[in-house]
Structure formats: structure tokens, C-alpha cells
Amino acid sequence: MTYWTRVDGPLGPLLLTADPDGALTSLSVPGQKGGRTVLADWRQDRGPFRAAEEQLAAYFAGELKEFRLELRSPGTEFRERVWAALDSVPYGATTTYGEIAARIGASRAAVRAVGGAIGANPLLVVRPCHRVIGADGSLTGYAGGLDRKVWLLTREGALGTAGA
């Protein structure tokens, strides 16, 4: 059973999914590359998402810097290592694909694979793939769109005036 709900926010209506235990399994934004869409056998229920809704509202208001939610997004062992490294990138900071590769003990040649794992992150916003930038400081791709990446990094103070 997959539970789902939509939550309004400054990035548009967010689609959240959870497993039967209530762990958040995905957060998608409208038009997201690889984002989820509601399936016929899913059950709409706001109940499993109360904590996520509260924490997202606080994050978007600039009052929350670290999510404390149960997350469950199974992937390959490599993807899970990359996602764990993403989870450790602090609010207001950025990192590079190469730094993530080094953090998980992958070779420099693995940077492309690291990028693929980051692009496959099913938990936008709460797992901060938006904090990963190019080695030259450029704002590289983001499955939710570069405009949203700019908004998120600006909200966190990594790009200047919050909320711009």
C-alpha cells in the first residue's frame, strides 16, 4: 500500500508518498524529471504526512534547518551511499559531485555515477540534492528545475537574500 497526499508550498503542489509504516518514500514537485504520479491503487490519506507537512511549512518559512522524518527510499547500495552523503550536507552549505564521490570512497571516475544517483533522489527538498553544485560553482541540473534549486539555495542563505 502506498499512501499519498499533496501539500501546497512555494515550489508548487508537492506530491508526497509514504509506505504502510508511514515512512516518507517520495516528494515530487510539478514537472519534475522522474517525479512520481498518483497510481490507481494508491490511497489518499493525510494522516501519515502530518509531521512532514509541519516540517515542510517550517522549512519554507525559514524556521527549520534539519528535517527529522522517517525516510525510506530503497535503491542500489551505491545510490543509498550517495543519498546518505546528501543527508549529511548541512543547511546553508553546498558541496560538489566530486566531494560526494570522495565522501563515499568512490573514485574520481565515479563522479558521473554520483550525478546519476543524485538525479534519482526520490525525496526532493528533504534529502538536499539541491545543495550539490558543479566543481566550478555553477548551478548544475536539478530534477525539480533550476528555478526551484535557486529558490531553495537562496532560502537557505547559500545564494544571497532568502526568499528571493
PDB file of C-alpha atoms in Angstrom, residues 2-161:
ATOM      1  CA  THR A   2       1.216   3.445  -0.924  1.00  0.00           C
ATOM      2  CA  TYR A   3      -0.309   6.466   0.783  1.00  0.00           C
ATOM      3  CA  TRP A   4      -0.223   9.884  -0.828  1.00  0.00           C
ATOM      4  CA  THR A   5      -1.160  13.485  -0.303  1.00  0.00           C
ATOM      5  CA  ARG A   6      -0.482  16.875  -1.824  1.00  0.00           C
ATOM      6  CA  VAL A   7       0.981  19.765   0.150  1.00  0.00           C
ATOM      7  CA  ASP A   8       0.931  23.336  -1.127  1.00  0.00           C
ATOM      8  CA  GLY A   9       4.183  25.228  -0.925  1.00  0.00           C
ATOM      9  CA  PRO A  10       6.280  27.868  -2.643  1.00  0.00           C
ATOM     10  CA  LEU A  11       7.606  25.269  -5.106  1.00  0.00           C
ATOM     11  CA  GLY A  12       4.087  24.353  -6.221  1.00  0.00           C
ATOM     12  CA  PRO A  13       1.875  21.495  -5.029  1.00  0.00           C
ATOM     13  CA  LEU A  14       4.161  18.803  -3.638  1.00  0.00           C
ATOM     14  CA  LEU A  15       3.225  15.136  -4.054  1.00  0.00           C
ATOM     15  CA  LEU A  16       4.229  13.083  -1.010  1.00  0.00           C
ATOM     16  CA  THR A  17       4.107   9.307  -0.740  1.00  0.00           C
ATOM     17  CA  ALA A  18       4.542   7.026   2.253  1.00  0.00           C
ATOM     18  CA  ASP A  19       4.745   3.312   2.856  1.00  0.00           C
ATOM     19  CA  PRO A  20       2.342   1.358   5.148  1.00  0.00           C
ATOM     20  CA  ASP A  21       4.545   2.157   8.154  1.00  0.00           C
ATOM     21  CA  GLY A  22       4.226   5.907   7.471  1.00  0.00           C
ATOM     22  CA  ALA A  23       7.820   6.417   6.291  1.00  0.00           C
ATOM     23  CA  LEU A  24       8.126   9.086   3.616  1.00  0.00           C
ATOM     24  CA  THR A  25       9.088   7.390   0.330  1.00  0.00           C
ATOM     25  CA  SER A  26       8.998  10.284  -2.124  1.00  0.00           C
ATOM     26  CA  LEU A  27       8.471  14.010  -2.503  1.00  0.00           C
ATOM     27  CA  SER A  28       7.917  15.262  -6.039  1.00  0.00           C
ATOM     28  CA  VAL A  29       7.339  18.727  -7.493  1.00  0.00           C
ATOM     29  CA  PRO A  30       5.234  19.529 -10.571  1.00  0.00           C
ATOM     30  CA  GLY A  31       7.065  18.810 -13.810  1.00  0.00           C
ATOM     31  CA  GLN A  32       9.897  17.011 -12.037  1.00  0.00           C
ATOM     32  CA  LYS A  33      12.118  14.840 -14.197  1.00  0.00           C
ATOM     33  CA  GLY A  34      11.427  11.309 -12.920  1.00  0.00           C
ATOM     34  CA  GLY A  35       8.796  12.559 -10.461  1.00  0.00           C
ATOM     35  CA  ARG A  36       6.016  10.316  -9.288  1.00  0.00           C
ATOM     36  CA  THR A  37       2.402  10.395 -10.370  1.00  0.00           C
ATOM     37  CA  VAL A  38      -0.542   9.049  -8.412  1.00  0.00           C
ATOM     38  CA  LEU A  39      -1.468   5.474  -9.316  1.00  0.00           C
ATOM     39  CA  ALA A  40      -4.963   3.979  -9.127  1.00  0.00           C
ATOM     40  CA  ASP A  41      -4.159   1.604  -6.245  1.00  0.00           C
ATOM     41  CA  TRP A  42      -2.686   4.312  -4.005  1.00  0.00           C
ATOM     42  CA  ARG A  43      -4.690   5.570  -1.034  1.00  0.00           C
ATOM     43  CA  GLN A  44      -5.090   9.292  -0.425  1.00  0.00           C
ATOM     44  CA  ASP A  45      -4.711   9.943   3.288  1.00  0.00           C
ATOM     45  CA  ARG A  46      -3.200  12.984   5.037  1.00  0.00           C
ATOM     46  CA  GLY A  47      -2.676  11.040   8.276  1.00  0.00           C
ATOM     47  CA  PRO A  48       0.795   9.622   7.587  1.00  0.00           C
ATOM     48  CA  PHE A  49       2.038  13.054   6.498  1.00  0.00           C
ATOM     49  CA  ARG A  50       1.293  15.309   9.467  1.00  0.00           C
ATOM     50  CA  ALA A  51       4.920  15.575  10.583  1.00  0.00           C
ATOM     51  CA  ALA A  52       6.126  16.078   7.010  1.00  0.00           C
ATOM     52  CA  GLU A  53       3.560  18.835   6.418  1.00  0.00           C
ATOM     53  CA  GLU A  54       4.527  20.641   9.632  1.00  0.00           C
ATOM     54  CA  GLN A  55       8.260  20.370   8.950  1.00  0.00           C
ATOM     55  CA  LEU A  56       7.934  21.443   5.313  1.00  0.00           C
ATOM     56  CA  ALA A  57       5.917  24.513   6.357  1.00  0.00           C
ATOM     57  CA  ALA A  58       8.568  25.407   8.944  1.00  0.00           C
ATOM     58  CA  TYR A  59      11.377  24.831   6.415  1.00  0.00           C
ATOM     59  CA  PHE A  60       9.719  27.025   3.784  1.00  0.00           C
ATOM     60  CA  ALA A  61       9.166  29.716   6.424  1.00  0.00           C
ATOM     61  CA  GLY A  62      12.895  29.660   7.208  1.00  0.00           C
ATOM     62  CA  GLU A  63      12.309  28.239  10.696  1.00  0.00           C
ATOM     63  CA  LEU A  64      13.615  24.671  10.198  1.00  0.00           C
ATOM     64  CA  LYS A  65      17.128  23.731   9.153  1.00  0.00           C
ATOM     65  CA  GLU A  66      17.061  19.939   9.517  1.00  0.00           C
ATOM     66  CA  PHE A  67      14.238  17.525   8.754  1.00  0.00           C
ATOM     67  CA  ARG A  68      13.530  14.819  11.311  1.00  0.00           C
ATOM     68  CA  LEU A  69      11.374  12.421   9.349  1.00  0.00           C
ATOM     69  CA  GLU A  70      11.469   8.692   8.819  1.00  0.00           C
ATOM     70  CA  LEU A  71      12.577   8.236   5.215  1.00  0.00           C
ATOM     71  CA  ARG A  72      12.518   5.045   3.191  1.00  0.00           C
ATOM     72  CA  SER A  73      13.671   5.136  -0.402  1.00  0.00           C
ATOM     73  CA  PRO A  74      15.281   1.860  -1.355  1.00  0.00           C
ATOM     74  CA  GLY A  75      17.869   1.947  -4.090  1.00  0.00           C
ATOM     75  CA  THR A  76      21.036   0.193  -5.050  1.00  0.00           C
ATOM     76  CA  GLU A  77      23.782   0.034  -2.429  1.00  0.00           C
ATOM     77  CA  PHE A  78      25.665   2.732  -4.376  1.00  0.00           C
ATOM     78  CA  ARG A  79      22.644   5.067  -4.524  1.00  0.00           C
ATOM     79  CA  GLU A  80      21.957   4.590  -0.842  1.00  0.00           C
ATOM     80  CA  ARG A  81      25.563   5.567  -0.023  1.00  0.00           C
ATOM     81  CA  VAL A  82      25.224   8.691  -2.195  1.00  0.00           C
ATOM     82  CA  TRP A  83      21.875   9.569  -0.598  1.00  0.00           C
ATOM     83  CA  ALA A  84      23.335   9.133   2.899  1.00  0.00           C
ATOM     84  CA  ALA A  85      26.125  11.546   1.911  1.00  0.00           C
ATOM     85  CA  LEU A  86      23.485  14.030   0.697  1.00  0.00           C
ATOM     86  CA  ASP A  87      21.725  13.776   4.048  1.00  0.00           C
ATOM     87  CA  SER A  88      24.912  14.982   5.747  1.00  0.00           C
ATOM     88  CA  VAL A  89      25.252  18.215   3.726  1.00  0.00           C
ATOM     89  CA  PRO A  90      24.230  20.937   6.196  1.00  0.00           C
ATOM     90  CA  TYR A  91      21.622  23.632   5.675  1.00  0.00           C
ATOM     91  CA  GLY A  92      23.098  26.717   4.011  1.00  0.00           C
ATOM     92  CA  ALA A  93      26.089  24.811   2.603  1.00  0.00           C
ATOM     93  CA  THR A  94      26.840  23.432  -0.816  1.00  0.00           C
ATOM     94  CA  THR A  95      29.028  20.597  -1.990  1.00  0.00           C
ATOM     95  CA  THR A  96      30.148  19.205  -5.339  1.00  0.00           C
ATOM     96  CA  TYR A  97      29.654  15.898  -7.090  1.00  0.00           C
ATOM     97  CA  GLY A  98      33.372  15.213  -6.629  1.00  0.00           C
ATOM     98  CA  GLU A  99      33.141  15.888  -2.890  1.00  0.00           C
ATOM     99  CA  ILE A 100      30.199  13.481  -2.607  1.00  0.00           C
ATOM    100  CA  ALA A 101      32.198  10.842  -4.523  1.00  0.00           C
ATOM    101  CA  ALA A 102      35.142  11.319  -2.156  1.00  0.00           C
ATOM    102  CA  ARG A 103      32.862  11.205   0.886  1.00  0.00           C
ATOM    103  CA  ILE A 104      31.570   7.742  -0.092  1.00  0.00           C
ATOM    104  CA  GLY A 105      35.016   6.465  -1.069  1.00  0.00           C
ATOM    105  CA  ALA A 106      34.298   6.377  -4.802  1.00  0.00           C
ATOM    106  CA  SER A 107      36.935   7.137  -7.407  1.00  0.00           C
ATOM    107  CA  ARG A 108      37.121  10.418  -9.286  1.00  0.00           C
ATOM    108  CA  ALA A 109      35.862   8.492 -12.322  1.00  0.00           C
ATOM    109  CA  ALA A 110      32.639   7.773 -10.420  1.00  0.00           C
ATOM    110  CA  VAL A 111      31.509  11.403 -10.469  1.00  0.00           C
ATOM    111  CA  ARG A 112      29.122  10.728 -13.361  1.00  0.00           C
ATOM    112  CA  ALA A 113      27.569   7.794 -11.459  1.00  0.00           C
ATOM    113  CA  VAL A 114      27.269  10.001  -8.370  1.00  0.00           C
ATOM    114  CA  GLY A 115      25.409  12.539 -10.509  1.00  0.00           C
ATOM    115  CA  GLY A 116      23.057   9.815 -11.706  1.00  0.00           C
ATOM    116  CA  ALA A 117      22.332   8.729  -8.143  1.00  0.00           C
ATOM    117  CA  ILE A 118      21.714  12.319  -7.083  1.00  0.00           C
ATOM    118  CA  GLY A 119      19.389  12.812 -10.067  1.00  0.00           C
ATOM    119  CA  ALA A 120      17.442   9.707  -9.000  1.00  0.00           C
ATOM    120  CA  ASN A 121      16.824  11.036  -5.478  1.00  0.00           C
ATOM    121  CA  PRO A 122      13.096  10.448  -4.865  1.00  0.00           C
ATOM    122  CA  LEU A 123      12.932  12.803  -1.869  1.00  0.00           C
ATOM    123  CA  LEU A 124      13.449  16.324  -3.177  1.00  0.00           C
ATOM    124  CA  VAL A 125      13.837  19.069  -0.576  1.00  0.00           C
ATOM    125  CA  VAL A 126      14.043  16.722   2.444  1.00  0.00           C
ATOM    126  CA  ARG A 127      17.086  14.936   1.008  1.00  0.00           C
ATOM    127  CA  PRO A 128      19.028  18.015  -0.096  1.00  0.00           C
ATOM    128  CA  CYS A 129      20.229  17.208  -3.601  1.00  0.00           C
ATOM    129  CA  HIS A 130      19.691  20.916  -4.337  1.00  0.00           C
ATOM    130  CA  ARG A 131      22.861  21.599  -2.297  1.00  0.00           C
ATOM    131  CA  VAL A 132      25.077  19.890  -4.907  1.00  0.00           C
ATOM    132  CA  ILE A 133      26.722  22.238  -7.409  1.00  0.00           C
ATOM    133  CA  GLY A 134      29.338  21.938 -10.117  1.00  0.00           C
ATOM    134  CA  ALA A 135      33.046  21.945  -9.284  1.00  0.00           C
ATOM    135  CA  ASP A 136      33.288  25.409 -10.866  1.00  0.00           C
ATOM    136  CA  GLY A 137      30.464  26.724  -8.645  1.00  0.00           C
ATOM    137  CA  SER A 138      27.842  26.536 -11.382  1.00  0.00           C
ATOM    138  CA  LEU A 139      24.293  25.536 -10.577  1.00  0.00           C
ATOM    139  CA  THR A 140      24.095  22.273 -12.433  1.00  0.00           C
ATOM    140  CA  GLY A 141      20.916  20.344 -13.166  1.00  0.00           C
ATOM    141  CA  TYR A 142      18.167  19.690 -10.679  1.00  0.00           C
ATOM    142  CA  ALA A 143      15.291  17.268 -11.320  1.00  0.00           C
ATOM    143  CA  GLY A 144      12.863  19.843  -9.927  1.00  0.00           C
ATOM    144  CA  GLY A 145      14.134  22.592 -12.256  1.00  0.00           C
ATOM    145  CA  LEU A 146      16.921  25.127 -11.816  1.00  0.00           C
ATOM    146  CA  ASP A 147      14.466  27.850 -10.748  1.00  0.00           C
ATOM    147  CA  ARG A 148      13.482  25.730  -7.749  1.00  0.00           C
ATOM    148  CA  LYS A 149      17.130  24.949  -6.978  1.00  0.00           C
ATOM    149  CA  VAL A 150      17.871  28.671  -6.927  1.00  0.00           C
ATOM    150  CA  TRP A 151      14.861  29.282  -4.667  1.00  0.00           C
ATOM    151  CA  LEU A 152      15.933  26.567  -2.217  1.00  0.00           C
ATOM    152  CA  LEU A 153      19.583  27.664  -2.078  1.00  0.00           C
ATOM    153  CA  THR A 154      18.516  31.280  -1.671  1.00  0.00           C
ATOM    154  CA  ARG A 155      16.077  30.339   1.128  1.00  0.00           C
ATOM    155  CA  GLU A 156      18.960  28.576   2.902  1.00  0.00           C
ATOM    156  CA  GLY A 157      21.262  31.576   2.500  1.00  0.00           C
ATOM    157  CA  ALA A 158      23.666  29.825   0.125  1.00  0.00           C
ATOM    158  CA  LEU A 159      22.938  32.283  -2.730  1.00  0.00           C
ATOM    159  CA  GLY A 160      22.160  35.600  -1.106  1.00  0.00           C
ATOM    160  CA  THR A 161      18.877  37.087   0.068  1.00  0.00           C
TER     161      THR A 161
END
